[in-house]
Structures are given as C-alpha cells and as structure tokens.
GROMACS .gro file of C-alpha atoms in nm:
model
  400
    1UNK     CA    1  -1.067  -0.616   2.744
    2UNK     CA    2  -1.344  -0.817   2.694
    3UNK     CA    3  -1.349  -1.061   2.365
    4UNK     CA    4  -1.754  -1.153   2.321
    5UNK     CA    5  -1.883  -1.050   1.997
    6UNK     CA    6  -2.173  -0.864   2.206
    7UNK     CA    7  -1.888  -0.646   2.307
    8UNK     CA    8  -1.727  -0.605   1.951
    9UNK     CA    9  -2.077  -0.509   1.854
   10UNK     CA   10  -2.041  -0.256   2.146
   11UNK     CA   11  -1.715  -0.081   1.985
   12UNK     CA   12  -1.926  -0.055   1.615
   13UNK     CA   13  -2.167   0.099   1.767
   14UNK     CA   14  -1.952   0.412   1.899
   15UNK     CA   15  -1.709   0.374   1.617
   16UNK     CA   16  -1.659   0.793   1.479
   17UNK     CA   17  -1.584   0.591   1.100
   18UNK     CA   18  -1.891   0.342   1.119
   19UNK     CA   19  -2.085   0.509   0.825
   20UNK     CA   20  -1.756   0.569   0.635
   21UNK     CA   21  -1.886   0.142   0.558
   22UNK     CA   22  -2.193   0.321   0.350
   23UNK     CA   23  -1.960   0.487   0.100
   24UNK     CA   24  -1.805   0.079  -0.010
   25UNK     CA   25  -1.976  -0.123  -0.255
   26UNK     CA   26  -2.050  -0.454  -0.048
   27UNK     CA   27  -2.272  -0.729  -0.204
   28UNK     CA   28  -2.191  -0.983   0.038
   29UNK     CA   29  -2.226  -0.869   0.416
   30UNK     CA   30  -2.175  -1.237   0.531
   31UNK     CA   31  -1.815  -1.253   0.317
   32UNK     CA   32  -1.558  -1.082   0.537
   33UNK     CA   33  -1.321  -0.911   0.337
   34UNK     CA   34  -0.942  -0.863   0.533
   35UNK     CA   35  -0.789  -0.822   0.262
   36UNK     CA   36  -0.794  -0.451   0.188
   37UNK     CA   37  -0.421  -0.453   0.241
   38UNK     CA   38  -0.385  -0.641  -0.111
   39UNK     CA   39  -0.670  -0.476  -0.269
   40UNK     CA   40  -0.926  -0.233  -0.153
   41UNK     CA   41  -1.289  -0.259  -0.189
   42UNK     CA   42  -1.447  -0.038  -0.461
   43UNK     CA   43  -1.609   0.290  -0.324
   44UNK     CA   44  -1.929   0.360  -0.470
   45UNK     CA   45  -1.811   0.718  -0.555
   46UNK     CA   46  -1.541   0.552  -0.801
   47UNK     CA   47  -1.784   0.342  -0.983
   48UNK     CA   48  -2.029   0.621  -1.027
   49UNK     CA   49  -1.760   0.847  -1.151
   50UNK     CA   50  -1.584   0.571  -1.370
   51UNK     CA   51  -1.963   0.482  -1.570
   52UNK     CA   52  -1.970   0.876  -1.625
   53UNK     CA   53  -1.621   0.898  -1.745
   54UNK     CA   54  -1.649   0.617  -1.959
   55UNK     CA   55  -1.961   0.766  -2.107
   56UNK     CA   56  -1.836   1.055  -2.220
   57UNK     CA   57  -1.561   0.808  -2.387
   58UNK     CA   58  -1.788   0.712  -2.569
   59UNK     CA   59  -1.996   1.006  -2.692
   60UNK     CA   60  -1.731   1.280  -2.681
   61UNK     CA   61  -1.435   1.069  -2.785
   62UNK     CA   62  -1.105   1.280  -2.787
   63UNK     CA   63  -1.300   1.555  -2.645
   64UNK     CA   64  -1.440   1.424  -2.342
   65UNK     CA   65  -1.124   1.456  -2.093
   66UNK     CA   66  -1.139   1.821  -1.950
   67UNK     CA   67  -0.816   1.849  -1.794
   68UNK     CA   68  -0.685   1.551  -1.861
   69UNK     CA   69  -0.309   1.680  -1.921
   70UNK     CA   70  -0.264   1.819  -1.564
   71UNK     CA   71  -0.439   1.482  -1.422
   72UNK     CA   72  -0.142   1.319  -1.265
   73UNK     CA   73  -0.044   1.606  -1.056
   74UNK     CA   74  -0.383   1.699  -0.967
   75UNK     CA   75  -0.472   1.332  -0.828
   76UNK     CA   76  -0.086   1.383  -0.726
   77UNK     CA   77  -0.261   1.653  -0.500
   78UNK     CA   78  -0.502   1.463  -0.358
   79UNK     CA   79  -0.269   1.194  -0.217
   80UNK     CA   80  -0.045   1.476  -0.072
   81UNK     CA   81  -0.245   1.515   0.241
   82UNK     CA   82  -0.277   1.126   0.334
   83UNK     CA   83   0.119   1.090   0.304
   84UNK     CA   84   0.231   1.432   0.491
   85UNK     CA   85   0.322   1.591   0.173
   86UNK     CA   86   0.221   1.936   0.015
   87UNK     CA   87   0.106   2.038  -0.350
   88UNK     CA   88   0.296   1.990  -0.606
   89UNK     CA   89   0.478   1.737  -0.405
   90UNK     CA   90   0.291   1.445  -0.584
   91UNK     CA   91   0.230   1.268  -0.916
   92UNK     CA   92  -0.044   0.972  -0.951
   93UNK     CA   93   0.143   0.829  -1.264
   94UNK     CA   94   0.293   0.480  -1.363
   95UNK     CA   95   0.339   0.169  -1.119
   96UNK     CA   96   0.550   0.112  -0.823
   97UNK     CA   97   0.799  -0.048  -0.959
   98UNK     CA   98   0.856   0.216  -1.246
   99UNK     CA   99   0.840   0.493  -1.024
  100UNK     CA  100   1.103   0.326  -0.795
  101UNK     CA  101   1.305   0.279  -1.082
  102UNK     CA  102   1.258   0.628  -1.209
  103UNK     CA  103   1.347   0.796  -0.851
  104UNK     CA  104   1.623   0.559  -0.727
  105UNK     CA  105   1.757   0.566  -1.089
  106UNK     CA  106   1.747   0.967  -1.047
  107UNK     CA  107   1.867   0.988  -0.675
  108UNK     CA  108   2.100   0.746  -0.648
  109UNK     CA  109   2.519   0.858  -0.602
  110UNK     CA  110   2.841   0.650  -0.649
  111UNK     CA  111   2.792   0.431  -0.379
  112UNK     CA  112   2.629   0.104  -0.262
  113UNK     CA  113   2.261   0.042  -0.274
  114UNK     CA  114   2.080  -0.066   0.021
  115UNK     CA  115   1.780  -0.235   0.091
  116UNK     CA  116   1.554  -0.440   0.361
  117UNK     CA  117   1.690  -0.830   0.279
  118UNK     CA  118   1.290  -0.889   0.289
  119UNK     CA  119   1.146  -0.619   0.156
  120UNK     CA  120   0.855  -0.683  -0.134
  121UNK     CA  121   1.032  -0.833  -0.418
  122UNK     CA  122   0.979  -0.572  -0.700
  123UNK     CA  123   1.185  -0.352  -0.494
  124UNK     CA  124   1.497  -0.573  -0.462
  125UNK     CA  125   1.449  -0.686  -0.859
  126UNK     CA  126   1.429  -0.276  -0.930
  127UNK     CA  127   1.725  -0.268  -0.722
  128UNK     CA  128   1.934  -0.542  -0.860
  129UNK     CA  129   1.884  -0.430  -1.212
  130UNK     CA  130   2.012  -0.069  -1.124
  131UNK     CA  131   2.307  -0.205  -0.939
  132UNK     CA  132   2.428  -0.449  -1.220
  133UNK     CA  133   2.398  -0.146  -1.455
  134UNK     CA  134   2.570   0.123  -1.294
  135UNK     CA  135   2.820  -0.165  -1.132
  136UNK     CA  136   2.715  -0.109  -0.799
  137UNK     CA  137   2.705  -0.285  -0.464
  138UNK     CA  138   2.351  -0.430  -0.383
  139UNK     CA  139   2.381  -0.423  -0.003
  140UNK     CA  140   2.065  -0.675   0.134
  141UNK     CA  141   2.042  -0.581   0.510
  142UNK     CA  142   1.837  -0.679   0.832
  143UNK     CA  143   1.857  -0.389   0.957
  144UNK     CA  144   2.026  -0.013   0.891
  145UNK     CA  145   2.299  -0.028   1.091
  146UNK     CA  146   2.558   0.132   0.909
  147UNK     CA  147   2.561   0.358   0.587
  148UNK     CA  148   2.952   0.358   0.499
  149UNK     CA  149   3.000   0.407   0.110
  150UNK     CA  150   2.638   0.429   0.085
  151UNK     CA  151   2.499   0.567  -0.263
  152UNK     CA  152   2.151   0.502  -0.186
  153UNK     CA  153   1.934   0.332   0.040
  154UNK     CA  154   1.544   0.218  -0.053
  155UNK     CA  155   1.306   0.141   0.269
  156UNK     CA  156   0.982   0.014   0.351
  157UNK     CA  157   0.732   0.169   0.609
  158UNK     CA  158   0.507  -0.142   0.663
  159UNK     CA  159   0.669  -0.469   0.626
  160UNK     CA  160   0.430  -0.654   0.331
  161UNK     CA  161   0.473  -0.958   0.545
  162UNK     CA  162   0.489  -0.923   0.926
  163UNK     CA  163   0.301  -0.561   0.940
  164UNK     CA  164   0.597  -0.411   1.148
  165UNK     CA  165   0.623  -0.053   1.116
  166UNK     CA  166   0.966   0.181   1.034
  167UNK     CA  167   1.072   0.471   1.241
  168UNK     CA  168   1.037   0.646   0.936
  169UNK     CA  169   1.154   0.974   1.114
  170UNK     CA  170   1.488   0.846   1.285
  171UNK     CA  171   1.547   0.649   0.941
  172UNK     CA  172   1.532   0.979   0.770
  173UNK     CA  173   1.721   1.166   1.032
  174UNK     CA  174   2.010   0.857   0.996
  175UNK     CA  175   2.046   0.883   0.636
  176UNK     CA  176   2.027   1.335   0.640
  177UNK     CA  177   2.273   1.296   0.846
  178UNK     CA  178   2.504   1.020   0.638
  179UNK     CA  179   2.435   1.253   0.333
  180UNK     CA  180   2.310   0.927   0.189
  181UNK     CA  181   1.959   0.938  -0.028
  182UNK     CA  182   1.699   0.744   0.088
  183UNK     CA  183   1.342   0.642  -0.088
  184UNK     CA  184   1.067   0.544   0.087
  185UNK     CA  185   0.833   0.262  -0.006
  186UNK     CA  186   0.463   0.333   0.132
  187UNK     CA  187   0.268   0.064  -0.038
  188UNK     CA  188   0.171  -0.079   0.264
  189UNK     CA  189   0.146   0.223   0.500
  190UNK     CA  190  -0.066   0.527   0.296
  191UNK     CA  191  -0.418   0.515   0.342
  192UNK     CA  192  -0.404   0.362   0.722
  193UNK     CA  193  -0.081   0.464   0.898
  194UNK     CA  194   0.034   0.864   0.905
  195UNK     CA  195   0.323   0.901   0.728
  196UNK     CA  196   0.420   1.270   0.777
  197UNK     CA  197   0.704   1.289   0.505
  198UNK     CA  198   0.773   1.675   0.493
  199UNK     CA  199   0.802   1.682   0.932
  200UNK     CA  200   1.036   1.454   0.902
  201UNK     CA  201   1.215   1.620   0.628
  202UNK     CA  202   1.154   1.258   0.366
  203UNK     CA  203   1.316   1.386   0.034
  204UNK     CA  204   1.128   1.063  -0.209
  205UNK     CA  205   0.900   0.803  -0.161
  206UNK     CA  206   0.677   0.557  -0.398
  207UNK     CA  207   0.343   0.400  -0.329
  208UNK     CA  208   0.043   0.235  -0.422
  209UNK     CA  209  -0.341   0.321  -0.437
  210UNK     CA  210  -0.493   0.020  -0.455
  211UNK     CA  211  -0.494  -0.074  -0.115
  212UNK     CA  212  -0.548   0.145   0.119
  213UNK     CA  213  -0.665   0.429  -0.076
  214UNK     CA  214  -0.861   0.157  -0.285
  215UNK     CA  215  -0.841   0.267  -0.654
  216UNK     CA  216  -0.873  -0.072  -0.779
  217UNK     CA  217  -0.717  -0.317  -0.971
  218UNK     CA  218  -0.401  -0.221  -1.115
  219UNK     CA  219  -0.440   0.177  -1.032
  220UNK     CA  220  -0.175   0.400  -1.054
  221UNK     CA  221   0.154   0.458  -0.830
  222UNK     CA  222   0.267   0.722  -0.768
  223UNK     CA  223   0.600   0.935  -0.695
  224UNK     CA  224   0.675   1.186  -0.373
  225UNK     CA  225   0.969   1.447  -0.410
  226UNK     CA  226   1.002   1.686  -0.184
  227UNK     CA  227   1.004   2.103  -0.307
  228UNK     CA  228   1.337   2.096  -0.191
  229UNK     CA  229   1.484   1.792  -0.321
  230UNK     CA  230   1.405   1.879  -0.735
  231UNK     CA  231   1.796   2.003  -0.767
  232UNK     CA  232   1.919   1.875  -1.125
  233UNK     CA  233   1.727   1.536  -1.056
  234UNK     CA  234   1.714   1.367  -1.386
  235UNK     CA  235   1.450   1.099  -1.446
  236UNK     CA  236   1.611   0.804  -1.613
  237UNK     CA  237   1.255   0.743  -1.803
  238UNK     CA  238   1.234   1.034  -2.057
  239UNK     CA  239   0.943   1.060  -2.197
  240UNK     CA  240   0.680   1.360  -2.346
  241UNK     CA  241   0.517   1.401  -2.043
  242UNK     CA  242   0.800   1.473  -1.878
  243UNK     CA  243   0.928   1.716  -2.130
  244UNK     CA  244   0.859   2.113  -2.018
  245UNK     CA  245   0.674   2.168  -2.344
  246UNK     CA  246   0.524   1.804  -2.434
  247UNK     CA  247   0.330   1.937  -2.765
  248UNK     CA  248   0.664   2.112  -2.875
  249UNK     CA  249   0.704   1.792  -3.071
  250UNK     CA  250   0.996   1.926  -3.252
  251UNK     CA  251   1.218   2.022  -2.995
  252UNK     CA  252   1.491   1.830  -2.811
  253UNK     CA  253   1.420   1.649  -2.448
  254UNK     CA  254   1.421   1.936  -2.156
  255UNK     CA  255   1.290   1.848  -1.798
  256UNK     CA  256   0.998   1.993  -1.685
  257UNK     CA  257   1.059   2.236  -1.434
  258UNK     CA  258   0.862   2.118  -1.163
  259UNK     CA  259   0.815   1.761  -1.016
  260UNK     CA  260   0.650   1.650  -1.364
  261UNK     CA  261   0.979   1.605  -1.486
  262UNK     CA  262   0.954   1.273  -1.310
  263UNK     CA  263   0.633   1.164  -1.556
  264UNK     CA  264   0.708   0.959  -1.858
  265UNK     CA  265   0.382   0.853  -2.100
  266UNK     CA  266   0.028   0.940  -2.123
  267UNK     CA  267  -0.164   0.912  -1.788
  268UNK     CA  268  -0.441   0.608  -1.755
  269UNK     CA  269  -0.714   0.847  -1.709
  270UNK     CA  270  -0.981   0.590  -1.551
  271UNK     CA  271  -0.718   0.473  -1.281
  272UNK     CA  272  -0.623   0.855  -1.155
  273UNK     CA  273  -1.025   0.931  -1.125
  274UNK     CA  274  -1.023   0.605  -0.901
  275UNK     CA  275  -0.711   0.717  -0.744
  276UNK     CA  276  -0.844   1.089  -0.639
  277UNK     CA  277  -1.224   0.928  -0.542
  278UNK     CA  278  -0.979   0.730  -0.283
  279UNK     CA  279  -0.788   0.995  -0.160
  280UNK     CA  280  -1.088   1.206  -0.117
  281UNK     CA  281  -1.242   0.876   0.108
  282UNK     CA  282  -0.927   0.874   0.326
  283UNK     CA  283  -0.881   1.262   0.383
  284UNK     CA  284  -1.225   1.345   0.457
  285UNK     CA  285  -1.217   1.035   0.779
  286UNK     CA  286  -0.872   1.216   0.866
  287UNK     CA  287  -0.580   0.912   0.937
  288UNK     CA  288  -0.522   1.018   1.251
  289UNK     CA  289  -0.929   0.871   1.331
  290UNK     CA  290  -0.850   0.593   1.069
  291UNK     CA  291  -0.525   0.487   1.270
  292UNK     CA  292  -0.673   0.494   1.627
  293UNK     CA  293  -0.908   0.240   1.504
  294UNK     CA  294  -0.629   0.026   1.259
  295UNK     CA  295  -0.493  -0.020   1.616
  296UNK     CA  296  -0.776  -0.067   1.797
  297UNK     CA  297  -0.873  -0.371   1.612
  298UNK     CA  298  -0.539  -0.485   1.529
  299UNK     CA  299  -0.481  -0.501   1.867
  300UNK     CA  300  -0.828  -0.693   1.957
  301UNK     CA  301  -0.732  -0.940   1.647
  302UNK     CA  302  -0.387  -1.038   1.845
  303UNK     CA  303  -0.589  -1.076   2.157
  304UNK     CA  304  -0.817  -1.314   2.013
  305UNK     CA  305  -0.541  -1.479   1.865
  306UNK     CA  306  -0.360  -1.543   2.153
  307UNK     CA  307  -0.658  -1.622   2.338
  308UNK     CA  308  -0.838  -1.880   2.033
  309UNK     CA  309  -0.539  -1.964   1.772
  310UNK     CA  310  -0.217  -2.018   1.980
  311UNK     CA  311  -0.352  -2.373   2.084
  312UNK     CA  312  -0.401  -2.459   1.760
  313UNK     CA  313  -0.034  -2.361   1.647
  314UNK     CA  314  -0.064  -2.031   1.514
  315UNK     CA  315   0.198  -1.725   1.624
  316UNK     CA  316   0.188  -1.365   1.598
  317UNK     CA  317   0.476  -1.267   1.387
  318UNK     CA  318   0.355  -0.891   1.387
  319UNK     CA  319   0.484  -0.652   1.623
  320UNK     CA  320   0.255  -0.590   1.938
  321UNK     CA  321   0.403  -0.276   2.029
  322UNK     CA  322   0.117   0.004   1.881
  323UNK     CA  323   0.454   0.231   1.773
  324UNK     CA  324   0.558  -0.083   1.566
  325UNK     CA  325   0.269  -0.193   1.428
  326UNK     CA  326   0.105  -0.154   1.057
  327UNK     CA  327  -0.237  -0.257   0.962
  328UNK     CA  328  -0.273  -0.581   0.928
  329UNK     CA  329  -0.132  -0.891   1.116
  330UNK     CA  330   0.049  -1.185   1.008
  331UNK     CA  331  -0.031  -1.515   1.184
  332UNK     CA  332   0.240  -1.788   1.142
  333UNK     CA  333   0.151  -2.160   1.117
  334UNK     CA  334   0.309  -2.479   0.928
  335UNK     CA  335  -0.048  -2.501   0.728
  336UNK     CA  336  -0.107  -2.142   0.602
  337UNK     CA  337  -0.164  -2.223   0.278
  338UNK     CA  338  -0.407  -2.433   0.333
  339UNK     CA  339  -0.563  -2.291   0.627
  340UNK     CA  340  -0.612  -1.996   0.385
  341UNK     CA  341  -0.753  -2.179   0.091
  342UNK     CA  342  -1.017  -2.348   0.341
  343UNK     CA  343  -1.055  -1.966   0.487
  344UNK     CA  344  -1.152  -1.864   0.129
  345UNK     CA  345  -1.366  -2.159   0.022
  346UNK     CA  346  -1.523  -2.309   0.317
  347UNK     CA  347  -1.544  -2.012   0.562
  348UNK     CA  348  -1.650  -1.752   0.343
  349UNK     CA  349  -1.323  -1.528   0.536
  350UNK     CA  350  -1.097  -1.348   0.249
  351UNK     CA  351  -0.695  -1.307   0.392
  352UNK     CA  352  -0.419  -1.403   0.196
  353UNK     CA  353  -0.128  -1.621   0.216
  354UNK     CA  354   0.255  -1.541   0.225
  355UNK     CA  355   0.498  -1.798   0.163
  356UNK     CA  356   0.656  -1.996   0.373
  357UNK     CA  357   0.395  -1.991   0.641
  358UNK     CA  358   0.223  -1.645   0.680
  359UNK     CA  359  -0.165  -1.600   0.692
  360UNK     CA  360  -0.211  -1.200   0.636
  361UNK     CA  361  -0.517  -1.073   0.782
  362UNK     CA  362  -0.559  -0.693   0.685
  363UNK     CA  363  -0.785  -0.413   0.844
  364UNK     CA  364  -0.952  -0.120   0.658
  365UNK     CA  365  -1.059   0.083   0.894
  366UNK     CA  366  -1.282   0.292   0.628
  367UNK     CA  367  -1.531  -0.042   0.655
  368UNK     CA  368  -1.389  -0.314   0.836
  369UNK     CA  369  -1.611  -0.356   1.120
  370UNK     CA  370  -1.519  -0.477   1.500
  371UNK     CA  371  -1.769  -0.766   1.466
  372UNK     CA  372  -1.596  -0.834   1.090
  373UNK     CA  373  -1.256  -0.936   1.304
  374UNK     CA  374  -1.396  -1.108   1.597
  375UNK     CA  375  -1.635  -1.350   1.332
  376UNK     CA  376  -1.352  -1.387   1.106
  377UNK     CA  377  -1.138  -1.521   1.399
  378UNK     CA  378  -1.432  -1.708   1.505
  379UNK     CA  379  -1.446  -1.862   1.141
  380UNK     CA  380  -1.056  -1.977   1.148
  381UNK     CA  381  -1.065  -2.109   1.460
  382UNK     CA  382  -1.352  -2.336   1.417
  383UNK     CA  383  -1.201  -2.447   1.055
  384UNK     CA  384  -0.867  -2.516   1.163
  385UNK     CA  385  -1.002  -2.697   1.501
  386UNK     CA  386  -1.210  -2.903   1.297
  387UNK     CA  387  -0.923  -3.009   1.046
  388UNK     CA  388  -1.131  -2.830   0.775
  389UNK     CA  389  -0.859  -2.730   0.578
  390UNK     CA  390  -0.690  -3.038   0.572
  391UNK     CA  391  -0.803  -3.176   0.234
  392UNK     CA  392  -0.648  -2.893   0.035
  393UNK     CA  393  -0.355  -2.912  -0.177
  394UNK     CA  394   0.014  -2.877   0.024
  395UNK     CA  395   0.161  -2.657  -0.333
  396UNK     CA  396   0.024  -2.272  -0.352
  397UNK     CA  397  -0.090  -2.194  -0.668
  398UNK     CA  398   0.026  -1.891  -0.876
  399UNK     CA  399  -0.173  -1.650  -0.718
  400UNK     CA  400  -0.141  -1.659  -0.312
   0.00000   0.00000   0.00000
C-alpha cells in the first residue's frame, strides 16, 4: 500500500462517507481533530435543532416540549439500530456510570462480580461499591477464563486504552452458557464498530453518545435490555419515571412494565435531541460503510507508524488483527504526555493522552478524512524528531 499523501488524497476522493464531513461543524480545517473517540464533533443538525429547542424554552416555557415524557425511549429508539438492538430495547437516560449501576445492581445474582482488571475506571468504582454492599467478591481479571461462582460479570467491547476489540459473541455465548449475567460496556464501540447485541443473544449493555454518536458534552447514556431479559428485573434507582403511572403521585412505587422501569428522574431534554440528531448521522451512513473505513484508516495509521514513528520509539499497543481492532489506536512511548501536549499546542494535531505512556489517536469515520491521518502522522513525526515536545512539563495535568 502506498503511504504518499497524493495517494491518501486518492482514497478521499472515492470514499462512499466523504460528504457525511458536510453534515460536522468544522471551523478549523487545518486543526485535525482524532479525538472523536473522547468527544465527537458537533453536527450541524444538533446545533440547529438545539437553538430551536431552546427557543421555544424560552417563549413557550412549560409548554414548549411536545413529547417530552416518552423522550428517553424514543431517542432510546434511535440508538437501537447502531447497537443491533430493536424498539423498545433502548432508553437515552442518565450517565454511564448510573446506568451501570442501575443494570448490574438489577442483574446481578449471589455470586462474584467480574470485571476486565483494566477496564475504564468508572466501571470498576461502580463495581467495587456494589460488591462491598451486597458483600461480594470483586473478581479483577485479564482475561475470562473461568466463571465458577460467578454472580455477574461486566465487559468492555473496545478497550478505552489499547483499541482491542471483544468477541462480544463468544463472550456472550460463554456466560449463556455459565448461566452467569453479563453487561456490556459499549462506550467505546457504538457509533464505529457493529455491535449486533440481539444476534448474539446480549441480554444488557450501557453506553455513551458523546463519542461516536457525537451528542456532545456530557450527553446522555443510555441502557440496553433485551425483550426477553425484563423478567422481575428491579432497578435499584427508583424513581417517578420509572414508576408505571409517574403522575399517580399518590400511589406507592410499581415498575413500569416495559424497559422504562429502568429510568429514574426527569430526562435532560437538550442532551436526548443531541443524542437522536447523532443516531440519525450514524444510521443513515449504515456502520457496516462506517467500519470498512474505521479499518481502512486504522490500518493505514499503523502502517505509517511503523514505517515513520517506530524509529523514534513509539509502539503499536493496538491490535493489528482487523477482527481485534476498535477505532482508534494507541501508540506507546516513554514521552506521551508530552509528545501530546506539543501535539496539541505546537502541531495544531488534537489526540489525547493515557497514563502511563499511551498517545490515543481516534478515527471518526463520519469526517475524519484519509489525508487528516496521514498529515497528522506527518505532524508527530516531525515534532517528536525535532525534540519539539521536549520543553513541556514531565506531570499531566488534571485533564489528559
């Protein structure tokens, strides 16, 4: 494959997504953004829709929210498609971390609790929390290997750090067959890998929408449980949404009968209209089109890393295998903080940093172009060649 940027300009040219770029807000063509795996860039549909809906705040007041009640399950709805689930499968509500709470707190059996020894930290914290309360083993594993006295276990599809991908159906197939219940974390998968949770029979998962599906800053979670899997699940979070009459004020907590049984408080209104404007985005490019080219130019990325960055002392800690592989790459090297800071500030090149010594470089295939990767690995190698990033602080600050 050949690495000039004449032929990266080659691939945008016959990319099926290229004008998918159009629907992103981008002030700054020369900035290149790969960081869409942390945060998503804002789609012009969502800020449209957002300065209407915050108009009619303002003139209509309690009135201006058709709908608003059955929001989380219709946004729910949108995100259905983009994770392999049906209707009424899916609620946009809450964060990750309370909706993990909420389903392994409702799912979970007399048993031990296990989870990935690196998965994302809110997980294991969730985790801990409901282990010390119900006095439960927190099992921290490398790998699932064995399920014995298993209550629960929690999993990630993407790894946050190195971008390897689960066999999310053989996982699923492990634990079905162990009897053991098993959430899925998609955080870092929905929006640019399929996920296919109902073919391979996935009973509850959690994610995100502010990466991939790019509802900004703080956008809701949301919650997959599958038609099947309702049984007497109890949420551990009661709350009037979740009651099967929330305006019969007067009358004593009863689940809703459906999968809203798993919502809790009033639904941020703002963040499920930027949730459903990015769903809509992702299912109308179809992630089967939006994978082939996640691998595509995660693919050229290692090749130009191998080819421009392993002199300098970088490694690729993500898998190169396409089956194994997320969207985004992690490049290991003693520097990466700095080598990121000096990315940010001197190179105009937006990754991020995870401690001890990954620099994250994520692909959205919605408008990351071909020529976007092959500059931006242009940009670190030059930098780091040049000992550009070698006036920066050692410490990370709060934010990496």
């Amino acid at each position: 494959m050949a690495l000039t940027r004449e032929d990266a300009a080659a691939l945008d040219a016959r990319d099926p997504l290229a004008g998918f770029r159009d629907a992103f807000v981008i002030d700054d063509p020369g900035l290149l953004y790969l960081d869409g795996n942390s945060l998503g860039r804002l789609p012009v549909a969502t800020r449209e829709r957002l300065v209407a809906m915050t108009g009619d705040w303002g003139s209509s007041l309690v009135s201006g929210w058709p709908g608003w009640i059955d929001f989380p399950r219709r946004a729910g709805d949108a995100i259905a498609p983009v994770i392999g689930a049906g209707p009424g499968e899916v609620l946009a509500c809450d964060s990750v971390t309370v909706n993990l709470f909420k389903l392994a707190g409702a799912a979970h059996r007399d048993g031990a609790i296990v989870c990935q020894a690196d998965a994302f930290p809110t997980d294991r914290y969730v985790l801990e929390g409901l282990a010390a309360a119900r006095g439960a083993e927190l099992r921290l594993v490398d790998g699932l290997s064995g399920l014995d006295g298993a209550g629960l276990v929690v999993w990630s599809h993407v790894d946050y750090r190195t971008g390897e991908l689960a066999d999310l159906p053989a996982i699923t197939a492990a634990c079905r067959d162990a009897g053991v219940p098993l959430v899925w974390d998609l955080s870092h998968s929905a929006g640019a890998v399929p996920v296919g949770l109902n073919a391979a029979g996935a009973e509850f998962a959690v994610g995100c929408t502010y990466k991939y599906l790019n509802a900004g800053p703080g956008a809701p979670g949301y919650l997959y449980v599958a038609a099947g899997a309702l049984r007497d699940l109890r949420s551990p979070i009661q709350g009037w949404f979740g009651q099967a009459e929330q305006f019969a004020m007067e009358r004593p907590y009863q689940p809703a009968a459906g999968i809203e049984r798993f919502l809790a408080g009033t639904p941020p209104i703002l963040g499920l209209a930027a949730a459903e404007e990015g769903a809509r985005l992702v299912n109308a490019a179809g992630i089967e089109a939006i994978r082939a080219k996640s691998l595509a130019q995660t693919a050229r990325l290692i090749d130009l890393a191998d080819a421009w960055l392993a002199p300098l002392g970088f490694t690729v800690a993500t898998p190169r295998e396409d089956g194994r592989r997320g969207s985004h790459v992690a490049l290991r090297h003693p520097d990466a903080w700095r080598i990121t800071r000096a990315l940010v500030e001197r190179a105009r090149v937006i990754p991020d940093f995870r401690p001890p010594d990954v620099v994250r470089l994520g692909i959205a295939p919605l408008y990351t172009r071909f020529t976007d990767v092959h500059d931006a690995l242009a940009r670190l190698r030059d930098l780091v060649a040049a000992g550009g990033h070698e006036s920066y602080d050692l410490a990370p600050g709060r934010v990496t």
